[in-house]
Amino acid sequence: MKYWDIFVAFFIPGIVGYGGGPASIPLVENEVVDRYGWMSVNDFSEMLAMANALPGPIATKMAGYIGYQQGGVLGSIVGIFATVAPSLILMVVLLSILLRFKDSPKVKRMTTLIRPTIAVLLGVMAFNLFHTSYIDSGVWQMLGIGLVSFILMEKVKLHPAFVILGSLIYGAVFLS
Amino acid sequence: MDEQNRELTEQSLLINLMRDLINMKQWHIFLAFFRVGILGYGGGPSSIPLVQKEVVEKYKWMDDEEFANILALGNSLPGPIATKMAGYIGYRVSGIIGMINAVLATIVPTILIMIVLLTFLSSMSDQPWVAGMTQAVVPVVGVMLATLTYDFLKKAKGALGWVITIIMAVISALLIEWAGIHPGIIIAILLIFALVKPDKAKQKDNQKEGQSS
């Protein structure tokens, strides 16, 4: 049952998450935090921070880690399999059919049409994180850290890994 | 007798040589996708140029055109792009084993690092400095997601215009947050709509035919 839950939790984001890994972040959050209650918002954001700071595809890092946390090595394998296998098998099996449709405007429309919905999910997640931060560390820490990290990532174009590392050090020293 | 023996040794030599060649191929597949996985920051989409460099430029498993085809193909299916690319190219270069090899090389190293780091952190979660780290990283991730939100809205606006984007966003928000509908269902409906809805160009053709007849 546990492994079935892990499979479902990652199969759904894998199969409806058009537009690569980042689009599947809020869908994974929806399953893992809201539906199955395996993690708190805080745990999820910590995991996401780590996943963003490390290289490699983001969706499988989430599936691998959450699967491991819920069901050990087998859980990790189940989570990764549910994320990777369905679309990969489709790709290998349906190659000839897909080749005909790959330039079809319908395909581009699929990615386009789900963007507003994904944006809403991401926006809600961002809001929840700021809300938790406001409760845990107060409004000034939240605004300060948020503003500094925004400037560093978006204006200075510093790599997110360094910004996350910096915030971890800041938190260990000043928020403990 | 001697001749038969020589033939046999020749055969086994040939088999060994082929086996080595195949193993080299697997090793190359592993190396190529290991590098992609370990150097590709920012999730799957940003690692595509790295895959191209390994697969087309370094190992010459395919030309640019075929690579572009596979990329377009991968984009037409759901799920993470990095593993679709790795899996398909691995399969194309050396069958099922190549496929498994490529996918594992892409994802396993960083998953292991992640499990080790996060397990270490959560085992120390009683320590005040770990709690402080968790608190400080939350707004940073909030900013990342907020910029990602903005990116998605901006891209949606580029294709759909502000009015439709905002209407769709508001309706999605109401359905998900207020009516409690699973986002997967909403997205699935949108995907089906995108497939079923006739193309505009075709509609115009039909109208013209309708007028002329």
Coordinates of C-alpha atoms in Angstrom, one line a residue:
Chain A
M1 CA 0.0 0.0 0.0
K2 CA 2.8 2.4 0.9
Y3 CA 4.7 1.6 -2.3
W4 CA 1.4 2.0 -4.2
D5 CA 1.0 5.5 -2.6
I6 CA 4.5 6.4 -3.5
F7 CA 3.9 5.2 -7.1
V8 CA 0.7 7.3 -7.4
A9 CA 2.2 10.4 -5.8
F10 CA 4.9 10.5 -8.5
F11 CA 3.0 9.0 -11.4
I12 CA 0.5 11.8 -11.5
P13 CA 3.1 14.7 -11.7
G14 CA 5.1 12.6 -14.2
I15 CA 2.1 12.1 -16.5
V16 CA 0.5 15.6 -16.4
G17 CA 3.6 17.6 -15.9
Y18 CA 4.2 19.1 -19.3
G19 CA 7.2 21.3 -19.7
G20 CA 9.9 19.4 -17.8
G21 CA 10.9 19.1 -14.1
P22 CA 10.2 22.6 -12.8
A23 CA 6.5 22.3 -13.9
S24 CA 6.1 19.2 -11.8
I25 CA 7.4 20.9 -8.6
P26 CA 3.9 22.1 -7.4
L27 CA 2.3 18.9 -8.6
V28 CA 4.7 16.9 -6.4
E29 CA 4.0 19.3 -3.5
N30 CA 0.3 18.8 -4.0
E31 CA 0.6 15.0 -3.6
V32 CA 3.3 14.9 -0.9
V33 CA 2.3 17.7 1.4
D34 CA -1.5 18.2 0.8
R35 CA -2.7 14.8 -0.1
Y36 CA -0.5 12.3 1.7
G37 CA 0.9 14.5 4.4
W38 CA 4.4 13.0 4.2
M39 CA 6.1 16.3 4.7
S40 CA 5.4 19.7 6.1
V41 CA 5.7 22.9 4.0
N42 CA 9.0 23.5 5.8
D43 CA 10.4 20.1 5.1
F44 CA 9.4 20.4 1.4
S45 CA 11.0 23.8 1.0
E46 CA 14.2 22.5 2.7
M47 CA 14.2 19.6 0.3
L48 CA 13.5 21.9 -2.7
A49 CA 16.4 24.2 -1.6
M50 CA 18.7 21.3 -1.5
A51 CA 17.5 19.9 -4.8
N52 CA 18.0 23.4 -6.4
A53 CA 21.5 23.7 -5.0
L54 CA 22.5 20.3 -6.3
P55 CA 23.0 19.6 -10.0
G56 CA 20.9 17.2 -12.1
P57 CA 17.2 17.0 -13.0
I58 CA 14.9 18.3 -10.3
A59 CA 12.0 15.9 -10.6
T60 CA 13.9 12.7 -10.1
K61 CA 15.9 14.2 -7.2
M62 CA 12.5 14.9 -5.4
A63 CA 11.2 11.5 -6.3
G64 CA 14.3 9.7 -5.2
Y65 CA 14.6 11.5 -1.9
I66 CA 10.9 11.5 -0.9
G67 CA 10.6 7.8 -1.9
Y68 CA 13.6 7.0 0.2
Q69 CA 12.3 8.8 3.2
Q70 CA 8.9 7.0 2.9
G71 CA 10.0 3.6 1.9
G72 CA 13.8 3.2 2.0
V73 CA 15.7 2.1 -1.1
L74 CA 12.7 0.3 -2.6
G75 CA 10.6 3.4 -2.1
S76 CA 13.2 5.5 -3.8
I77 CA 13.3 3.1 -6.8
V78 CA 9.4 3.1 -6.9
G79 CA 9.3 7.0 -6.9
I80 CA 12.0 7.3 -9.6
F81 CA 10.3 4.6 -11.7
A82 CA 6.9 6.3 -11.5
T83 CA 8.5 9.6 -12.5
V84 CA 10.6 8.4 -15.4
A85 CA 9.2 5.2 -16.8
P86 CA 5.7 6.1 -18.1
S87 CA 6.8 8.9 -20.5
L88 CA 10.0 7.2 -21.4
I89 CA 8.2 4.0 -22.4
L90 CA 5.7 6.1 -24.4
M91 CA 8.6 7.8 -26.1
V92 CA 10.3 4.6 -27.1
V93 CA 7.2 2.7 -28.1
L94 CA 5.3 5.5 -29.9
L95 CA 8.3 6.9 -31.8
S96 CA 6.9 6.6 -35.3
I97 CA 3.5 8.1 -34.4
L98 CA 5.1 10.9 -32.3
L99 CA 7.4 11.9 -35.1
R100 CA 4.4 12.8 -37.2
F101 CA 2.9 15.0 -34.5
K102 CA 5.9 16.6 -33.0
D103 CA 5.6 19.8 -35.0
S104 CA 1.8 19.9 -34.7
P105 CA 0.5 23.1 -33.2
K106 CA -1.6 21.0 -30.8
V107 CA 1.5 19.8 -29.0
K108 CA 2.7 23.4 -28.5
R109 CA -0.8 24.3 -27.3
M110 CA -0.7 21.6 -24.7
T111 CA 2.4 23.1 -23.0
T112 CA 0.9 26.6 -23.4
L113 CA -2.6 25.9 -22.0
I114 CA -1.4 24.4 -18.7
R115 CA 1.0 27.3 -17.9
P116 CA -1.5 29.5 -16.1
T117 CA -2.6 26.6 -13.9
I118 CA 1.0 25.7 -13.1
A119 CA 1.7 29.4 -12.4
V120 CA -1.2 29.4 -9.9
L121 CA 0.2 26.3 -8.1
L122 CA 3.7 27.8 -8.0
G123 CA 2.3 31.1 -6.7
V124 CA 0.3 29.4 -4.0
M125 CA 3.4 27.5 -2.9
A126 CA 5.5 30.7 -2.8
F127 CA 2.8 32.4 -0.7
N128 CA 2.7 29.4 1.7
L129 CA 6.4 29.6 2.1
F130 CA 6.4 33.3 2.9
H131 CA 3.6 32.7 5.3
T132 CA 5.5 30.0 7.2
S133 CA 8.6 32.2 7.2
Y134 CA 6.5 35.1 8.6
I135 CA 5.3 32.9 11.4
D136 CA 8.6 31.2 12.2
S137 CA 11.1 34.1 11.8
G138 CA 9.0 37.3 11.8
V139 CA 8.3 39.8 9.1
W140 CA 11.7 41.5 9.0
Q141 CA 13.8 38.4 8.6
M142 CA 11.4 37.2 5.9
L143 CA 11.5 40.4 4.0
G144 CA 15.3 40.8 4.5
I145 CA 16.3 37.4 3.4
G146 CA 13.7 37.4 0.6
L147 CA 14.9 40.7 -0.8
V148 CA 18.6 40.0 -0.6
S149 CA 18.2 36.6 -2.2
F150 CA 16.0 38.1 -4.9
I151 CA 18.6 40.8 -5.7
L152 CA 21.5 38.3 -5.7
M153 CA 19.7 35.7 -7.9
E154 CA 17.8 38.0 -10.4
K155 CA 19.9 41.2 -10.5
V156 CA 23.5 40.1 -9.7
K157 CA 22.8 36.7 -11.4
L158 CA 24.6 34.8 -8.7
H159 CA 24.1 31.1 -8.9
P160 CA 21.2 29.9 -6.8
A161 CA 23.4 27.2 -5.1
F162 CA 25.6 30.0 -3.6
V163 CA 22.5 32.0 -2.5
I164 CA 21.1 28.8 -0.7
L165 CA 24.5 28.1 0.9
G166 CA 24.6 31.7 2.1
S167 CA 21.2 31.6 3.6
L168 CA 22.0 28.3 5.3
I169 CA 25.1 29.9 6.9
Y170 CA 23.1 33.0 7.8
G171 CA 20.4 30.9 9.5
A172 CA 22.9 28.7 11.4
V173 CA 24.6 31.8 12.8
F174 CA 21.9 34.3 13.3
L175 CA 18.6 32.4 13.6
S176 CA 19.7 29.7 16.0
Chain B
M1 CA 41.9 -30.7 -35.4
D2 CA 44.4 -27.9 -35.2
E3 CA 42.4 -25.9 -37.7
Q4 CA 39.2 -26.4 -35.7
N5 CA 41.0 -25.2 -32.5
R6 CA 42.3 -22.1 -34.2
E7 CA 38.9 -21.4 -35.5
L8 CA 37.5 -21.7 -32.0
T9 CA 40.1 -19.4 -30.5
E10 CA 39.5 -16.9 -33.3
Q11 CA 35.9 -17.0 -32.6
S12 CA 36.3 -16.6 -28.9
L13 CA 38.7 -13.7 -29.5
L14 CA 36.2 -12.1 -31.8
I15 CA 33.4 -12.5 -29.2
N16 CA 35.6 -11.1 -26.5
L17 CA 36.5 -8.2 -28.7
M18 CA 32.9 -7.5 -29.4
R19 CA 32.0 -7.8 -25.7
D20 CA 34.8 -5.2 -24.9
L21 CA 33.4 -2.9 -27.6
I22 CA 29.9 -3.1 -26.2
N23 CA 31.2 -2.5 -22.7
M24 CA 33.2 0.5 -23.9
K25 CA 29.9 1.8 -25.4
Q26 CA 28.1 1.3 -22.1
W27 CA 31.0 3.0 -20.3
H28 CA 30.8 5.9 -22.7
I29 CA 27.0 6.1 -22.3
F30 CA 27.6 6.2 -18.5
L31 CA 30.3 8.9 -18.7
A32 CA 28.3 11.1 -21.1
F33 CA 25.1 11.1 -18.9
F34 CA 27.0 11.2 -15.7
R35 CA 28.7 14.4 -16.7
V36 CA 25.3 15.8 -17.9
G37 CA 23.7 14.9 -14.5
I38 CA 26.5 16.3 -12.4
L39 CA 27.1 19.5 -14.4
G40 CA 23.6 20.4 -15.3
Y41 CA 22.3 23.0 -12.8
G42 CA 18.8 24.2 -12.6
G43 CA 16.8 21.1 -13.6
G44 CA 16.3 19.2 -16.8
P45 CA 15.7 21.9 -19.4
S46 CA 19.0 23.6 -18.6
S47 CA 20.9 20.4 -19.2
I48 CA 19.8 20.0 -22.8
P49 CA 22.8 21.8 -24.3
L50 CA 25.1 19.6 -22.2
V51 CA 23.4 16.5 -23.6
Q52 CA 23.8 17.8 -27.1
K53 CA 27.6 18.4 -26.5
E54 CA 28.1 14.9 -25.3
V55 CA 25.9 13.0 -27.8
V56 CA 26.4 15.0 -31.0
E57 CA 29.8 16.7 -30.6
K58 CA 31.8 14.3 -28.4
Y59 CA 30.6 10.8 -29.1
K60 CA 28.9 11.5 -32.5
W61 CA 26.1 9.0 -31.8
M62 CA 23.8 11.2 -33.9
D63 CA 23.8 14.4 -35.9
D64 CA 22.2 17.7 -34.9
E65 CA 19.1 17.1 -36.9
E66 CA 18.3 13.8 -35.2
F67 CA 19.0 15.3 -31.9
A68 CA 16.6 18.2 -32.6
N69 CA 14.0 15.6 -33.6
I70 CA 14.4 13.7 -30.3
L71 CA 14.2 16.9 -28.3
A72 CA 11.0 17.9 -30.1
L73 CA 9.7 14.4 -29.4
G74 CA 10.6 14.6 -25.8
N75 CA 8.8 17.9 -25.5
S76 CA 5.6 16.5 -26.9
L77 CA 5.4 14.1 -24.0
P78 CA 4.9 14.8 -20.3
G79 CA 7.4 14.1 -17.5
P80 CA 11.0 15.3 -16.9
I81 CA 12.9 16.1 -20.1
A82 CA 16.4 15.1 -18.9
T83 CA 15.5 11.4 -18.3
K84 CA 13.4 11.2 -21.5
M85 CA 16.4 12.4 -23.5
A86 CA 18.9 10.1 -21.6
G87 CA 16.6 7.1 -21.8
Y88 CA 15.8 7.5 -25.5
I89 CA 19.4 8.2 -26.6
G90 CA 20.7 5.3 -24.4
Y91 CA 18.1 3.0 -26.1
R92 CA 19.0 4.3 -29.5
V93 CA 22.7 3.8 -29.0
S94 CA 22.6 0.4 -27.3
G95 CA 19.2 -1.1 -26.5
I96 CA 17.4 -1.6 -23.2
I97 CA 20.7 -1.8 -21.2
G98 CA 21.9 1.4 -22.7
M99 CA 18.6 3.0 -21.8
I100 CA 18.8 1.9 -18.1
N101 CA 22.5 2.9 -18.0
A102 CA 21.8 6.4 -19.3
V103 CA 18.9 7.1 -17.0
L104 CA 20.7 5.9 -13.9
A105 CA 23.9 7.8 -14.8
T106 CA 21.8 11.0 -15.1
I107 CA 20.0 10.7 -11.8
V108 CA 21.6 8.4 -9.3
P109 CA 24.7 10.5 -8.3
T110 CA 22.8 13.6 -7.3
I111 CA 20.0 11.6 -5.6
L112 CA 22.6 9.9 -3.5
I113 CA 24.2 13.2 -2.5
M114 CA 20.7 14.6 -1.7
I115 CA 19.7 11.6 0.5
V116 CA 23.0 11.8 2.4
L117 CA 22.9 15.6 3.0
L118 CA 19.2 15.7 4.0
T119 CA 19.3 12.6 6.2
F120 CA 22.3 14.2 8.0
L121 CA 20.4 17.4 8.4
S122 CA 17.3 15.8 9.7
S123 CA 19.3 13.7 12.2
M124 CA 20.6 17.0 13.6
S125 CA 17.2 18.7 13.5
D126 CA 17.2 19.1 17.3
Q127 CA 20.2 21.4 17.1
P128 CA 19.3 25.1 17.1
W129 CA 21.6 25.9 14.2
V130 CA 19.9 23.4 11.9
A131 CA 16.5 24.9 12.8
G132 CA 18.0 28.3 12.0
M133 CA 19.2 27.0 8.6
T134 CA 15.7 25.7 7.8
Q135 CA 14.1 29.0 8.8
A136 CA 16.5 31.0 6.7
V137 CA 16.2 28.9 3.5
V138 CA 12.4 29.1 3.4
P139 CA 12.2 32.7 2.1
V140 CA 14.9 31.9 -0.5
V141 CA 12.9 29.1 -1.9
G142 CA 9.8 31.4 -1.8
V143 CA 11.7 33.8 -4.0
M144 CA 12.7 31.1 -6.4
L145 CA 9.1 29.9 -6.7
A146 CA 7.8 33.4 -7.1
T147 CA 10.2 34.1 -10.0
L148 CA 9.2 30.7 -11.5
T149 CA 5.6 31.8 -11.2
Y150 CA 6.4 35.0 -13.0
D151 CA 8.2 33.1 -15.7
F152 CA 5.3 30.8 -16.3
L153 CA 2.8 33.7 -16.4
K154 CA 5.1 35.7 -18.8
K155 CA 5.4 32.7 -21.2
A156 CA 1.6 32.1 -21.0
K157 CA 1.0 35.7 -21.7
G158 CA 3.3 35.5 -24.8
A159 CA 1.1 32.8 -26.3
L160 CA -2.3 33.5 -24.9
G161 CA -2.4 37.3 -24.1
W162 CA -2.9 38.8 -20.7
V163 CA -6.7 38.6 -20.6
I164 CA -6.9 34.8 -21.3
T165 CA -3.9 34.1 -19.0
I166 CA -5.5 36.0 -16.1
I167 CA -8.9 34.4 -16.6
M168 CA -7.4 30.9 -16.8
A169 CA -5.3 31.6 -13.7
V170 CA -8.2 32.9 -11.7
I171 CA -10.4 30.0 -12.7
S172 CA -7.6 27.5 -11.9
A173 CA -7.1 29.2 -8.5
L174 CA -10.8 29.0 -7.7
L175 CA -11.1 25.3 -8.7
I176 CA -7.9 24.2 -6.9
E177 CA -8.0 26.3 -3.7
W178 CA -11.7 26.9 -3.2
A179 CA -13.4 23.9 -4.8
G180 CA -10.6 21.5 -3.8
I181 CA -10.3 19.9 -7.2
H182 CA -7.1 17.9 -7.8
P183 CA -4.8 20.0 -10.1
G184 CA -4.0 16.9 -12.1
I185 CA -7.6 16.7 -13.2
I186 CA -7.7 20.3 -14.3
I187 CA -4.4 19.9 -16.3
A188 CA -5.7 16.7 -17.8
I189 CA -8.8 18.4 -19.0
L190 CA -6.7 21.3 -20.5
L191 CA -4.5 18.8 -22.3
I192 CA -7.4 16.9 -23.8
F193 CA -8.9 20.3 -24.8
A194 CA -5.6 21.2 -26.5
L195 CA -5.7 18.0 -28.5
V196 CA -9.4 17.9 -29.4
K197 CA -9.8 21.6 -30.3
P198 CA -9.5 22.0 -34.1
D199 CA -6.6 24.1 -35.5
K200 CA -7.5 27.6 -36.4
A201 CA -6.1 27.3 -40.0
K202 CA -8.3 24.2 -40.6
Q203 CA -11.3 26.0 -39.3
K204 CA -10.7 28.8 -41.8
D205 CA -10.4 26.3 -44.6
N206 CA -13.7 24.7 -43.5
Q207 CA -15.4 28.1 -43.5
K208 CA -14.1 28.9 -46.9
E209 CA -15.3 25.5 -48.2
G210 CA -18.7 26.2 -46.6
Q211 CA -18.9 29.6 -48.2
S212 CA -18.0 28.4 -51.7
S213 CA -20.3 25.4 -51.7

